Tab-separated table of C-alpha atoms and ligand atoms in Angstrom:
chain	number	residue	atom	x	y	z
A	1	UNK	CA	6.766	8.946	-10.528
A	2	UNK	CA	9.277	6.118	-9.830
A	3	UNK	CA	8.298	4.593	-13.181
A	4	UNK	CA	8.706	7.902	-15.019
A	5	UNK	CA	12.080	8.519	-13.385
A	6	UNK	CA	13.275	5.000	-14.270
A	7	UNK	CA	12.435	5.451	-17.935
A	8	UNK	CA	14.017	8.899	-17.997
A	9	UNK	CA	17.172	7.526	-16.334
A	10	UNK	CA	17.347	4.933	-19.105
A	11	UNK	CA	17.574	7.781	-21.582
A	12	UNK	CA	13.974	7.909	-22.814
A	13	UNK	CA	12.057	11.144	-23.220
A	14	UNK	CA	9.189	10.972	-20.714
A	15	UNK	CA	5.998	13.000	-20.490
A	16	UNK	CA	4.100	12.894	-17.196
A	17	UNK	CA	0.459	13.921	-16.949
A	18	UNK	CA	-1.340	14.450	-13.640
A	19	UNK	CA	-4.586	16.262	-12.895
A	20	UNK	CA	-3.062	17.545	-9.657
A	21	UNK	CA	-1.419	20.834	-10.579
A	22	UNK	CA	0.559	20.910	-7.306
A	23	UNK	CA	2.309	17.658	-8.173
A	24	UNK	CA	3.162	18.989	-11.618
A	25	UNK	CA	4.618	22.136	-10.056
A	26	UNK	CA	6.619	20.110	-7.509
A	27	UNK	CA	8.174	17.983	-10.243
A	28	UNK	CA	8.907	21.001	-12.415
A	29	UNK	CA	10.678	22.550	-9.426
A	30	UNK	CA	12.762	19.377	-8.968
A	31	UNK	CA	11.078	18.565	-5.633
A	32	UNK	CA	10.113	14.933	-5.126
A	33	UNK	CA	6.934	14.166	-3.167
A	34	UNK	CA	7.614	10.408	-3.330
A	35	UNK	CA	9.911	8.975	-0.662
A	36	UNK	CA	11.519	6.431	-2.999
A	37	UNK	CA	12.707	9.138	-5.393
A	38	UNK	CA	15.209	11.652	-4.039
A	39	UNK	CA	15.236	15.300	-5.103
A	40	UNK	CA	18.655	14.700	-6.679
A	41	UNK	CA	17.417	11.735	-8.706
A	42	UNK	CA	14.482	13.792	-9.920
A	43	UNK	CA	16.590	16.838	-10.737
A	44	UNK	CA	19.032	14.559	-12.596
A	45	UNK	CA	16.370	13.435	-15.071
A	46	UNK	CA	14.398	16.663	-15.383
A	47	UNK	CA	15.741	17.512	-18.806
A	48	UNK	CA	14.143	14.276	-20.072
A	49	UNK	CA	10.982	14.408	-17.930
A	50	UNK	CA	8.363	16.928	-18.922
A	51	UNK	CA	5.178	17.202	-16.871
A	52	UNK	CA	1.816	18.700	-17.584
A	53	UNK	CA	-1.835	18.666	-16.579
A	54	UNK	CA	-2.870	18.414	-20.223
A	55	UNK	CA	-3.566	15.105	-21.923
A	56	UNK	CA	-2.811	16.829	-25.239
A	57	UNK	CA	0.876	16.382	-24.377
A	58	UNK	CA	0.385	12.635	-24.847
A	59	UNK	CA	-0.329	12.875	-28.582
A	60	UNK	CA	3.405	12.845	-29.301
A	61	UNK	CA	4.416	9.786	-27.228
A	62	UNK	CA	4.795	6.153	-28.312
A	63	UNK	CA	3.461	4.572	-25.117
A	64	UNK	CA	1.067	5.648	-22.358
A	65	UNK	CA	1.190	3.931	-18.952
A	66	UNK	CA	-1.905	4.602	-16.835
A	67	UNK	CA	-1.147	4.607	-13.069
A	68	UNK	CA	-4.159	6.441	-11.628
A	69	UNK	CA	-5.613	5.465	-8.221
A	70	UNK	CA	-8.212	2.703	-7.938
A	71	UNK	CA	-9.794	3.377	-4.530
A	72	UNK	CA	-13.054	2.195	-3.004
A	73	UNK	CA	-16.327	4.082	-2.725
A	74	UNK	CA	-17.875	4.764	0.682
A	75	UNK	CA	-19.715	1.430	0.271
A	76	UNK	CA	-16.434	-0.426	-0.252
A	77	UNK	CA	-17.052	-0.972	-3.958
A	78	UNK	CA	-14.461	-0.349	-6.709
A	79	UNK	CA	-14.267	3.324	-7.629
A	80	UNK	CA	-13.144	3.373	-11.248
A	81	UNK	CA	-13.814	7.121	-11.506
A	82	UNK	CA	-10.170	8.223	-11.963
A	83	UNK	CA	-9.519	5.388	-14.410
A	84	UNK	CA	-12.578	6.144	-16.539
A	85	UNK	CA	-11.833	9.875	-16.540
A	86	UNK	CA	-8.288	9.147	-17.576
A	87	UNK	CA	-9.434	6.805	-20.361
A	88	UNK	CA	-11.891	9.382	-21.696
A	89	UNK	CA	-9.264	12.089	-21.721
A	90	UNK	CA	-6.770	9.777	-23.402
A	91	UNK	CA	-9.298	8.755	-26.079
A	92	UNK	CA	-9.440	12.411	-27.114
A	93	UNK	CA	-5.740	12.446	-28.001
A	94	UNK	CA	-4.992	8.783	-28.830
A	95	UNK	CA	-2.911	8.359	-31.982
A	96	UNK	CA	-2.628	5.271	-34.214
A	97	UNK	CA	0.427	3.170	-33.347
A	98	UNK	CA	0.491	3.987	-29.627
A	99	UNK	CA	0.779	1.395	-26.857
A	100	UNK	CA	-1.488	1.835	-23.808
A	101	UNK	CA	-0.766	-0.114	-20.604
A	102	UNK	CA	-2.885	-0.041	-17.465
A	103	UNK	CA	-0.851	-0.470	-14.258
A	104	UNK	CA	-3.484	0.335	-11.596
A	105	UNK	CA	-4.591	-2.558	-9.408
A	106	UNK	CA	-8.074	-3.634	-10.451
A	107	UNK	CA	-10.446	-6.591	-10.946
A	108	UNK	CA	-10.113	-9.027	-13.870
A	109	UNK	CA	-11.903	-7.649	-16.890
A	110	UNK	CA	-11.237	-3.945	-16.345
A	111	UNK	CA	-8.797	-3.516	-19.233
A	112	UNK	CA	-10.983	-5.289	-21.789
A	113	UNK	CA	-14.453	-4.285	-20.597
A	114	UNK	CA	-13.949	-0.775	-19.221
A	115	UNK	CA	-10.753	0.728	-20.635
A	116	UNK	CA	-10.914	-0.668	-24.174
A	117	UNK	CA	-14.401	0.637	-25.136
A	118	UNK	CA	-13.553	4.137	-23.897
A	119	UNK	CA	-10.270	4.196	-25.818
A	120	UNK	CA	-12.075	2.983	-28.961
A	121	UNK	CA	-14.285	6.063	-28.798
A	122	UNK	CA	-11.258	7.632	-30.451
A	123	UNK	CA	-12.314	5.791	-33.618
A	124	UNK	CA	-9.224	3.572	-33.377
A	125	UNK	CA	-9.465	-0.173	-32.869
A	126	UNK	CA	-7.602	-1.910	-30.004
A	127	UNK	CA	-5.168	-4.588	-31.166
A	128	UNK	CA	-5.239	-3.223	-34.706
A	129	UNK	CA	-4.688	0.536	-34.581
A	130	UNK	CA	-3.222	0.731	-31.067
A	131	UNK	CA	-1.805	-1.816	-28.645
A	132	UNK	CA	-3.314	-2.487	-25.237
A	133	UNK	CA	-2.008	-4.412	-22.214
A	134	UNK	CA	-2.254	-4.707	-18.432
A	135	UNK	CA	0.870	-4.814	-16.279
A	136	UNK	CA	0.438	-4.529	-12.513
A	137	UNK	CA	2.464	-2.098	-10.441
A	138	UNK	CA	4.428	-4.197	-7.939
A	139	UNK	CA	6.590	-1.601	-6.233
A	140	UNK	CA	6.904	-1.913	-2.458
A	141	UNK	CA	7.504	1.625	-1.160
A	142	UNK	CA	10.569	2.001	1.037
A	143	UNK	CA	12.094	-1.250	-0.195
A	144	UNK	CA	15.606	-1.133	-1.580
A	145	UNK	CA	16.447	-4.822	-2.216
A	146	UNK	CA	13.626	-5.272	-4.737
A	147	UNK	CA	13.044	-2.383	-7.092
A	148	UNK	CA	11.413	-1.858	-10.466
A	149	UNK	CA	14.663	-3.125	-12.024
A	150	UNK	CA	14.860	-6.538	-10.337
A	151	UNK	CA	11.185	-7.263	-9.616
A	152	UNK	CA	9.807	-9.322	-12.523
A	153	UNK	CA	7.124	-7.423	-14.441
A	154	UNK	CA	3.972	-9.347	-15.352
A	155	UNK	CA	2.333	-8.432	-18.661
A	156	UNK	CA	-0.928	-9.536	-20.251
A	157	UNK	CA	-1.568	-8.200	-23.739
A	158	UNK	CA	-4.852	-7.990	-25.609
A	159	UNK	CA	-3.061	-9.720	-28.528
A	160	UNK	CA	0.373	-11.286	-29.007
A	161	UNK	CA	1.545	-8.131	-30.712
A	162	UNK	CA	0.298	-6.009	-27.779
A	163	UNK	CA	2.238	-8.195	-25.319
A	164	UNK	CA	5.388	-8.088	-27.454
A	165	UNK	CA	5.256	-4.338	-27.642
A	166	UNK	CA	4.772	-3.990	-23.870
A	167	UNK	CA	7.555	-6.502	-23.220
A	168	UNK	CA	9.965	-4.505	-25.389
A	169	UNK	CA	9.115	-1.329	-23.472
A	170	UNK	CA	9.357	-2.717	-19.920
A	171	UNK	CA	12.512	-4.645	-20.873
A	172	UNK	CA	14.263	-1.265	-20.856
A	173	UNK	CA	13.742	-0.758	-17.113
A	174	UNK	CA	13.071	-4.309	-15.811
A	175	UNK	CA	15.495	-7.253	-15.886
A	176	UNK	CA	12.734	-9.803	-16.326
A	177	UNK	CA	9.334	-9.660	-17.946
A	178	UNK	CA	6.792	-12.456	-17.365
A	179	UNK	CA	4.130	-12.771	-20.022
A	180	UNK	CA	0.702	-14.212	-19.287
A	181	UNK	CA	-1.896	-14.971	-21.936
A	182	UNK	CA	-4.461	-12.225	-21.261
A	183	UNK	CA	-4.946	-8.906	-19.472
A	184	UNK	CA	-7.382	-10.731	-17.137
A	185	UNK	CA	-4.667	-13.180	-16.011
A	186	UNK	CA	-2.336	-10.258	-15.296
A	187	UNK	CA	-5.070	-8.382	-13.410
A	188	UNK	CA	-5.829	-11.410	-11.234
A	189	UNK	CA	-2.105	-12.078	-10.644
A	190	UNK	CA	-1.814	-8.794	-8.762
A	191	UNK	CA	-4.945	-9.492	-6.729
A	192	UNK	CA	-3.719	-13.009	-5.866
A	193	UNK	CA	-0.474	-11.522	-4.545
A	194	UNK	CA	-2.299	-9.079	-2.311
A	195	UNK	CA	-5.031	-11.454	-1.186
A	196	UNK	CA	-2.323	-14.005	-0.304
A	197	UNK	CA	-0.758	-11.491	2.067
A	198	UNK	CA	-4.067	-10.372	3.487
A	199	UNK	CA	-5.226	-13.943	4.221
A	200	UNK	CA	-1.929	-14.982	5.814
A	201	UNK	CA	-1.763	-11.862	7.967
A	202	UNK	CA	-5.352	-12.510	9.066
A	203	UNK	CA	-4.505	-16.106	9.954
A	204	UNK	CA	-1.681	-15.115	12.253
A	205	UNK	CA	-3.751	-12.223	13.681
A	206	UNK	CA	-6.573	-14.618	14.498
A	207	UNK	CA	-4.064	-16.824	16.309
A	208	UNK	CA	-2.695	-13.770	18.146
A	209	UNK	CA	-6.177	-13.049	19.560
A	210	UNK	CA	-6.501	-16.700	20.588
A	211	UNK	CA	-3.020	-16.949	22.160
A	212	UNK	CA	-3.769	-13.769	24.114
A	213	UNK	CA	-6.544	-15.637	25.916
A	214	UNK	CA	-4.507	-18.827	26.198
A	215	UNK	CA	-1.532	-17.037	27.713
A	216	UNK	CA	0.799	-18.194	24.924
A	217	UNK	CA	3.274	-15.787	23.299
A	218	UNK	CA	2.381	-15.607	19.586
A	219	UNK	CA	5.831	-14.252	18.668
A	220	UNK	CA	7.528	-17.239	20.240
A	221	UNK	CA	5.247	-19.526	18.235
A	222	UNK	CA	5.864	-17.681	14.954
A	223	UNK	CA	9.638	-17.662	15.562
A	224	UNK	CA	9.598	-21.390	16.222
A	225	UNK	CA	7.372	-22.229	13.227
A	226	UNK	CA	9.639	-20.147	10.999
A	227	UNK	CA	12.521	-22.532	11.705
A	228	UNK	CA	10.813	-25.111	9.492
A	229	UNK	CA	12.888	-25.113	6.313
A	230	UNK	CA	9.959	-25.948	4.005
A	231	UNK	CA	6.179	-25.642	3.842
A	232	UNK	CA	5.874	-22.580	6.092
A	233	UNK	CA	6.105	-18.910	5.230
A	234	UNK	CA	6.499	-16.386	8.006
A	235	UNK	CA	3.845	-13.712	8.517
A	236	UNK	CA	3.870	-11.574	11.644
A	237	UNK	CA	0.821	-10.494	13.609
A	238	UNK	CA	0.190	-6.775	13.946
A	239	UNK	CA	-2.348	-4.051	14.673
A	240	UNK	CA	-4.137	-4.522	11.324
A	241	UNK	CA	-3.497	-3.928	7.662
A	242	UNK	CA	-2.579	-0.533	6.295
A	243	UNK	CA	-1.436	1.069	3.084
A	244	UNK	CA	-3.309	1.738	-0.097
A	245	UNK	CA	-3.218	-1.883	-1.346
A	246	UNK	CA	-3.976	-4.642	1.145
A	247	UNK	CA	-7.024	-3.100	2.829
A	248	UNK	CA	-8.459	-2.091	-0.568
A	249	UNK	CA	-7.591	-4.578	-3.311
A	250	UNK	CA	-9.335	-7.705	-1.956
A	251	UNK	CA	-12.640	-5.827	-2.172
A	252	UNK	CA	-12.082	-5.470	-5.929
A	253	UNK	CA	-12.003	-9.242	-6.247
A	254	UNK	CA	-14.979	-9.880	-3.934
A	255	UNK	CA	-17.057	-7.356	-5.842
A	256	UNK	CA	-16.226	-8.952	-9.193
A	257	UNK	CA	-16.810	-12.472	-7.846
A	258	UNK	CA	-20.420	-11.565	-6.991
A	259	UNK	CA	-21.093	-11.009	-10.684
A	260	UNK	CA	-20.173	-14.666	-11.228
A	261	UNK	CA	-22.413	-15.939	-8.385
A	262	UNK	CA	-19.278	-16.731	-6.404
A	263	UNK	CA	-18.293	-15.742	-2.899
A	264	UNK	CA	-14.653	-15.119	-2.008
A	265	UNK	CA	-15.019	-16.237	1.587
A	266	UNK	CA	-11.329	-16.393	2.509
A	267	UNK	CA	-10.906	-12.862	1.227
A	268	UNK	CA	-13.830	-11.462	3.163
A	269	UNK	CA	-13.027	-13.314	6.362
A	270	UNK	CA	-9.439	-12.029	6.202
A	271	UNK	CA	-10.708	-8.460	5.836
A	272	UNK	CA	-13.037	-8.931	8.809
A	273	UNK	CA	-10.327	-10.315	11.098
A	274	UNK	CA	-7.782	-7.681	10.130
A	275	UNK	CA	-10.356	-4.933	10.749
A	276	UNK	CA	-10.871	-6.258	14.288
A	277	UNK	CA	-7.200	-5.895	15.200
A	278	UNK	CA	-7.196	-2.198	16.223
A	279	UNK	CA	-10.066	-2.947	18.640
A	280	UNK	CA	-8.116	-5.870	20.092
A	281	UNK	CA	-5.045	-3.617	20.462
A	282	UNK	CA	-7.044	-0.935	22.272
A	283	UNK	CA	-8.416	-3.590	24.637
A	284	UNK	CA	-4.811	-4.580	25.399
A	285	UNK	CA	-3.919	-0.946	26.044
A	286	UNK	CA	-6.850	-0.732	28.465
A	287	UNK	CA	-5.584	-3.821	30.275
A	288	UNK	CA	-2.028	-2.471	30.438
A	289	UNK	CA	-3.313	0.737	32.052
A	290	UNK	CA	-5.535	-1.228	34.387
A	291	UNK	CA	-2.486	-3.161	35.618
A	292	UNK	CA	-0.911	0.096	36.780
A	293	UNK	CA	-4.157	1.288	38.322
A	294	UNK	CA	-5.191	3.762	35.625
A	295	UNK	CA	-8.177	4.103	33.339
A	296	UNK	CA	-7.864	5.207	29.730
A	297	UNK	CA	-9.746	8.420	30.486
A	298	UNK	CA	-7.178	11.045	31.352
A	299	UNK	CA	-4.170	8.718	30.881
A	300	UNK	CA	-1.248	10.136	28.913
A	301	UNK	CA	-0.690	7.761	26.020
A	302	UNK	CA	2.147	7.964	23.474
A	303	UNK	CA	1.730	6.274	20.113
A	304	UNK	CA	5.117	5.312	18.703
A	305	UNK	CA	5.031	5.036	14.901
A	306	UNK	CA	1.877	6.012	12.994
A	307	UNK	CA	2.709	5.209	9.349
A	308	UNK	CA	1.381	1.927	8.010
A	309	UNK	CA	4.786	0.270	7.866
A	310	UNK	CA	8.367	0.827	9.049
A	311	UNK	CA	10.668	3.252	7.326
A	312	UNK	CA	8.024	5.199	5.360
A	313	UNK	CA	5.761	8.169	6.084
A	314	UNK	CA	2.636	6.880	4.337
A	315	UNK	CA	-0.339	6.866	6.721
A	316	UNK	CA	-3.003	5.712	4.261
A	317	UNK	CA	-5.340	3.244	6.021
A	318	UNK	CA	-2.763	2.943	8.839
A	319	UNK	CA	-4.182	1.040	11.834
A	320	UNK	CA	-2.512	3.654	14.066
A	321	UNK	CA	-5.175	6.150	12.968
A	322	UNK	CA	-7.975	3.839	14.083
A	323	UNK	CA	-6.201	3.153	17.376
A	324	UNK	CA	-5.788	6.916	17.954
A	325	UNK	CA	-9.491	7.531	17.242
A	326	UNK	CA	-10.618	4.734	19.557
A	327	UNK	CA	-8.364	5.881	22.414
A	328	UNK	CA	-9.432	9.503	21.921
A	329	UNK	CA	-13.090	8.438	22.165
A	330	UNK	CA	-12.228	6.787	25.498
A	331	UNK	CA	-10.740	10.043	26.748
A	332	UNK	CA	-6.993	9.321	26.537
A	333	UNK	CA	-4.615	12.270	26.337
A	334	UNK	CA	-2.779	11.368	23.175
A	335	UNK	CA	0.509	12.349	21.633
A	336	UNK	CA	2.675	10.551	19.109
A	337	UNK	CA	6.196	10.223	17.818
A	338	UNK	CA	7.005	9.305	14.222
A	339	UNK	CA	10.180	10.521	12.509
A	340	UNK	CA	8.503	10.048	9.097
A	341	UNK	CA	5.148	11.718	9.823
A	342	UNK	CA	5.458	15.329	11.042
A	343	UNK	CA	1.719	15.884	11.530
A	344	UNK	CA	-1.683	14.193	11.596
A	345	UNK	CA	-3.947	17.143	10.798
A	346	UNK	CA	-7.132	15.026	10.915
A	347	UNK	CA	-6.334	14.283	14.585
A	348	UNK	CA	-4.973	17.724	15.332
A	349	UNK	CA	-1.630	16.254	16.365
A	350	UNK	CA	1.995	16.907	15.478
A	351	UNK	CA	4.849	14.496	16.118
A	352	UNK	CA	6.502	15.091	19.510
A	353	UNK	CA	10.281	14.734	19.736
A	354	UNK	CA	11.236	11.240	20.984
A	355	UNK	CA	12.379	12.651	24.319
A	356	UNK	CA	9.074	14.483	24.918
A	357	UNK	CA	7.047	11.457	23.863
A	358	UNK	CA	8.542	9.467	26.749
A	359	UNK	CA	8.270	12.194	29.378
A	360	UNK	CA	5.281	12.106	31.773
A	361	UNK	CA	3.759	9.292	29.750
A	362	UNK	CA	1.670	6.580	31.410
A	363	UNK	CA	1.562	4.194	28.475
A	364	UNK	CA	3.508	3.917	25.217
A	365	UNK	CA	2.073	1.845	22.386
A	366	UNK	CA	4.497	0.723	19.687
A	367	UNK	CA	2.262	0.612	16.641
A	368	UNK	CA	4.876	0.824	13.876
A	369	UNK	CA	8.470	-0.124	14.610
A	370	UNK	CA	10.651	2.268	12.633
A	371	UNK	CA	14.237	0.972	12.467
A	372	UNK	CA	15.702	4.273	13.723
A	373	UNK	CA	13.768	4.235	17.020
A	374	UNK	CA	15.399	2.845	20.182
A	375	UNK	CA	12.524	0.728	21.458
A	376	UNK	CA	14.435	-0.634	24.444
A	377	UNK	CA	14.766	2.914	25.726
A	378	UNK	CA	10.970	3.216	25.665
A	379	UNK	CA	10.702	0.084	27.827
A	380	UNK	CA	13.224	1.546	30.262
A	381	UNK	CA	11.619	4.970	30.515
A	382	UNK	CA	7.839	4.425	30.394
A	383	UNK	CA	5.900	2.637	33.134
A	384	UNK	CA	3.717	0.554	30.806
A	385	UNK	CA	4.368	-0.386	27.180
A	386	UNK	CA	2.199	-2.270	24.692
A	387	UNK	CA	4.351	-3.709	21.913
A	388	UNK	CA	2.238	-4.501	18.843
A	389	UNK	CA	5.258	-5.441	16.723
A	390	UNK	CA	7.199	-7.881	18.848
A	391	UNK	CA	10.315	-5.693	18.981
A	392	UNK	CA	10.763	-5.821	22.763
A	393	UNK	CA	11.854	-8.830	24.756
A	394	UNK	CA	9.419	-10.644	27.045
A	395	UNK	CA	12.014	-10.114	29.748
A	396	UNK	CA	10.747	-6.512	30.216
A	397	UNK	CA	8.192	-6.844	33.036
A	398	UNK	CA	6.346	-3.646	32.057
A	399	UNK	CA	5.864	-4.695	28.419
A	400	UNK	CA	2.704	-6.349	27.162
A	401	UNK	CA	3.215	-7.847	23.705
A	402	UNK	CA	0.454	-8.385	21.140
B	1	LIG	N1	2.177	3.132	-4.696
B	1	LIG	C1	2.459	1.850	-4.734
B	1	LIG	O1	3.426	1.414	-4.131
B	1	LIG	C2	1.621	0.864	-5.504
B	1	LIG	C3	2.001	-0.484	-5.506
B	1	LIG	C4	1.229	-1.401	-6.182
B	1	LIG	C5	0.093	-0.973	-6.844
B	1	LIG	N2	-0.264	0.345	-6.826
B	1	LIG	C6	-1.457	0.744	-7.563
B	1	LIG	O2	-1.138	1.783	-8.460
B	1	LIG	C7	-2.253	2.673	-8.572
B	1	LIG	C8	-1.817	4.083	-8.226
B	1	LIG	O3	-1.373	4.108	-6.869
B	1	LIG	P1	-0.500	5.276	-6.269
B	1	LIG	O4	-0.137	4.877	-4.896
B	1	LIG	O5	0.583	5.640	-7.216
B	1	LIG	O6	-1.592	6.419	-6.228
B	1	LIG	P2	-1.347	8.015	-5.976
B	1	LIG	O7	-2.651	8.525	-5.514
B	1	LIG	O8	-0.122	8.222	-5.187
B	1	LIG	O9	-1.025	8.580	-7.425
B	1	LIG	C9	-1.948	8.569	-8.442
B	1	LIG	C10	-1.894	9.895	-9.187
B	1	LIG	O10	-2.889	9.877	-10.209
B	1	LIG	C11	-3.385	11.200	-10.337
B	1	LIG	N3	-4.667	11.171	-11.045
B	1	LIG	C12	-5.899	10.918	-10.547
B	1	LIG	N4	-6.811	10.962	-11.544
B	1	LIG	C13	-6.135	11.239	-12.690
B	1	LIG	C14	-6.515	11.413	-14.035
B	1	LIG	N5	-7.772	11.287	-14.434
B	1	LIG	N6	-5.557	11.710	-14.937
B	1	LIG	C15	-4.254	11.853	-14.546
B	1	LIG	N7	-3.833	11.695	-13.293
B	1	LIG	C16	-4.765	11.388	-12.371
B	1	LIG	C17	-3.468	11.687	-8.916
B	1	LIG	O11	-3.508	13.106	-8.884
B	1	LIG	C18	-2.176	11.107	-8.321
B	1	LIG	O12	-1.115	12.012	-8.432
B	1	LIG	C19	-3.345	2.123	-7.670
B	1	LIG	O13	-4.180	1.282	-8.407
B	1	LIG	C20	-2.544	1.308	-6.667
B	1	LIG	O14	-3.326	0.289	-6.094
B	1	LIG	C21	0.498	1.266	-6.180
């Protein structure tokens, strides 16, 4: 939707197709279901943004950008179902002269080996009758300093002409376009970016588990290392990786690597370490309760912040959910406060007002540090606090930091 709104704001006529009829109805009604797009922004472009559940509407457009989900199966293998369904439906309406760009995060080879053959079932030939390219989505939800406009857009075309065509299109909404030689290079670029984050987060998380035993404050160490003006990039420890990208995308690369008799050991190790973090955090919570003479069973525990990162309401793969499940299994009486997440239906919980979350609470666990929350007040009001984000000072005697 942010992409569609950007093009419409630039004056282009945009057609949006989604299989989810509710989303189509929301957009038609001028209601945005994406936090980065306000209702006003959406309403402002509605005359130029038409939405539908029918692929037939795409026959009239010059370019089709595919942004469907690329999740994992239950066995943690790439699930290209939505992408293949989308490609099949598009093949039925593809018209000579159109440009097709895949934006979904995926393994190298998807555009050429999976998307292209399905689109050619239309009887049209890629690179000759229609243009084809891959350009990864790089948006960071909730971020305002880097947007679609000022985040360089990487493009890999099937042919030079495909890349030129895609560059001309994205140049309308992006200040800078970076061309790479093939769709595969563009596909791997996105995975490198995400694997880089995943590996570096895992490294600092591994150190956090070690420093916990050594009695060293990991935050102090990270703060000090970050003063080095070169050769170090700051990554903070935390309760594990969340969101729809970092916990998912590395598996796309590992899966593909196996086809080439290669193992992506850094990638897999990072996933393993990051998956351990919620268990480590629950062990800390147990220790914090123990210090005040309580067991987890029957203790009133408040989770502060349940989305996967500050300032947004997205709970996909959020480590808070795992922490809630683990504490519930141990018999804790749980409640949570998150100004961005009104309810967690899968846990049968609704967000308590901040005031209530601190009242009669034995332990508060800061899982996601939203900027609008007064964390110091939590330290002053609750007997024991576990701070998984390093937002509270070590000077608070009742605070145990990650
Ligand atoms: N959201 C982000 O910030 C972000 C950032 C980088 C990369 N990505 C990548 O972009 C892709 C999409 O992510 P998202 O977060 O926008 O997913 P999403 O689930 O929010 O949106 C995808 C939409 O595609 C629709 N859809 C599913 N199958 C379809 C089909 N066959 N035809 C038409 N529509 C269909 C769904 O109904 C949904 O509305 C993923 O590969 C993701 O990894 C997303």
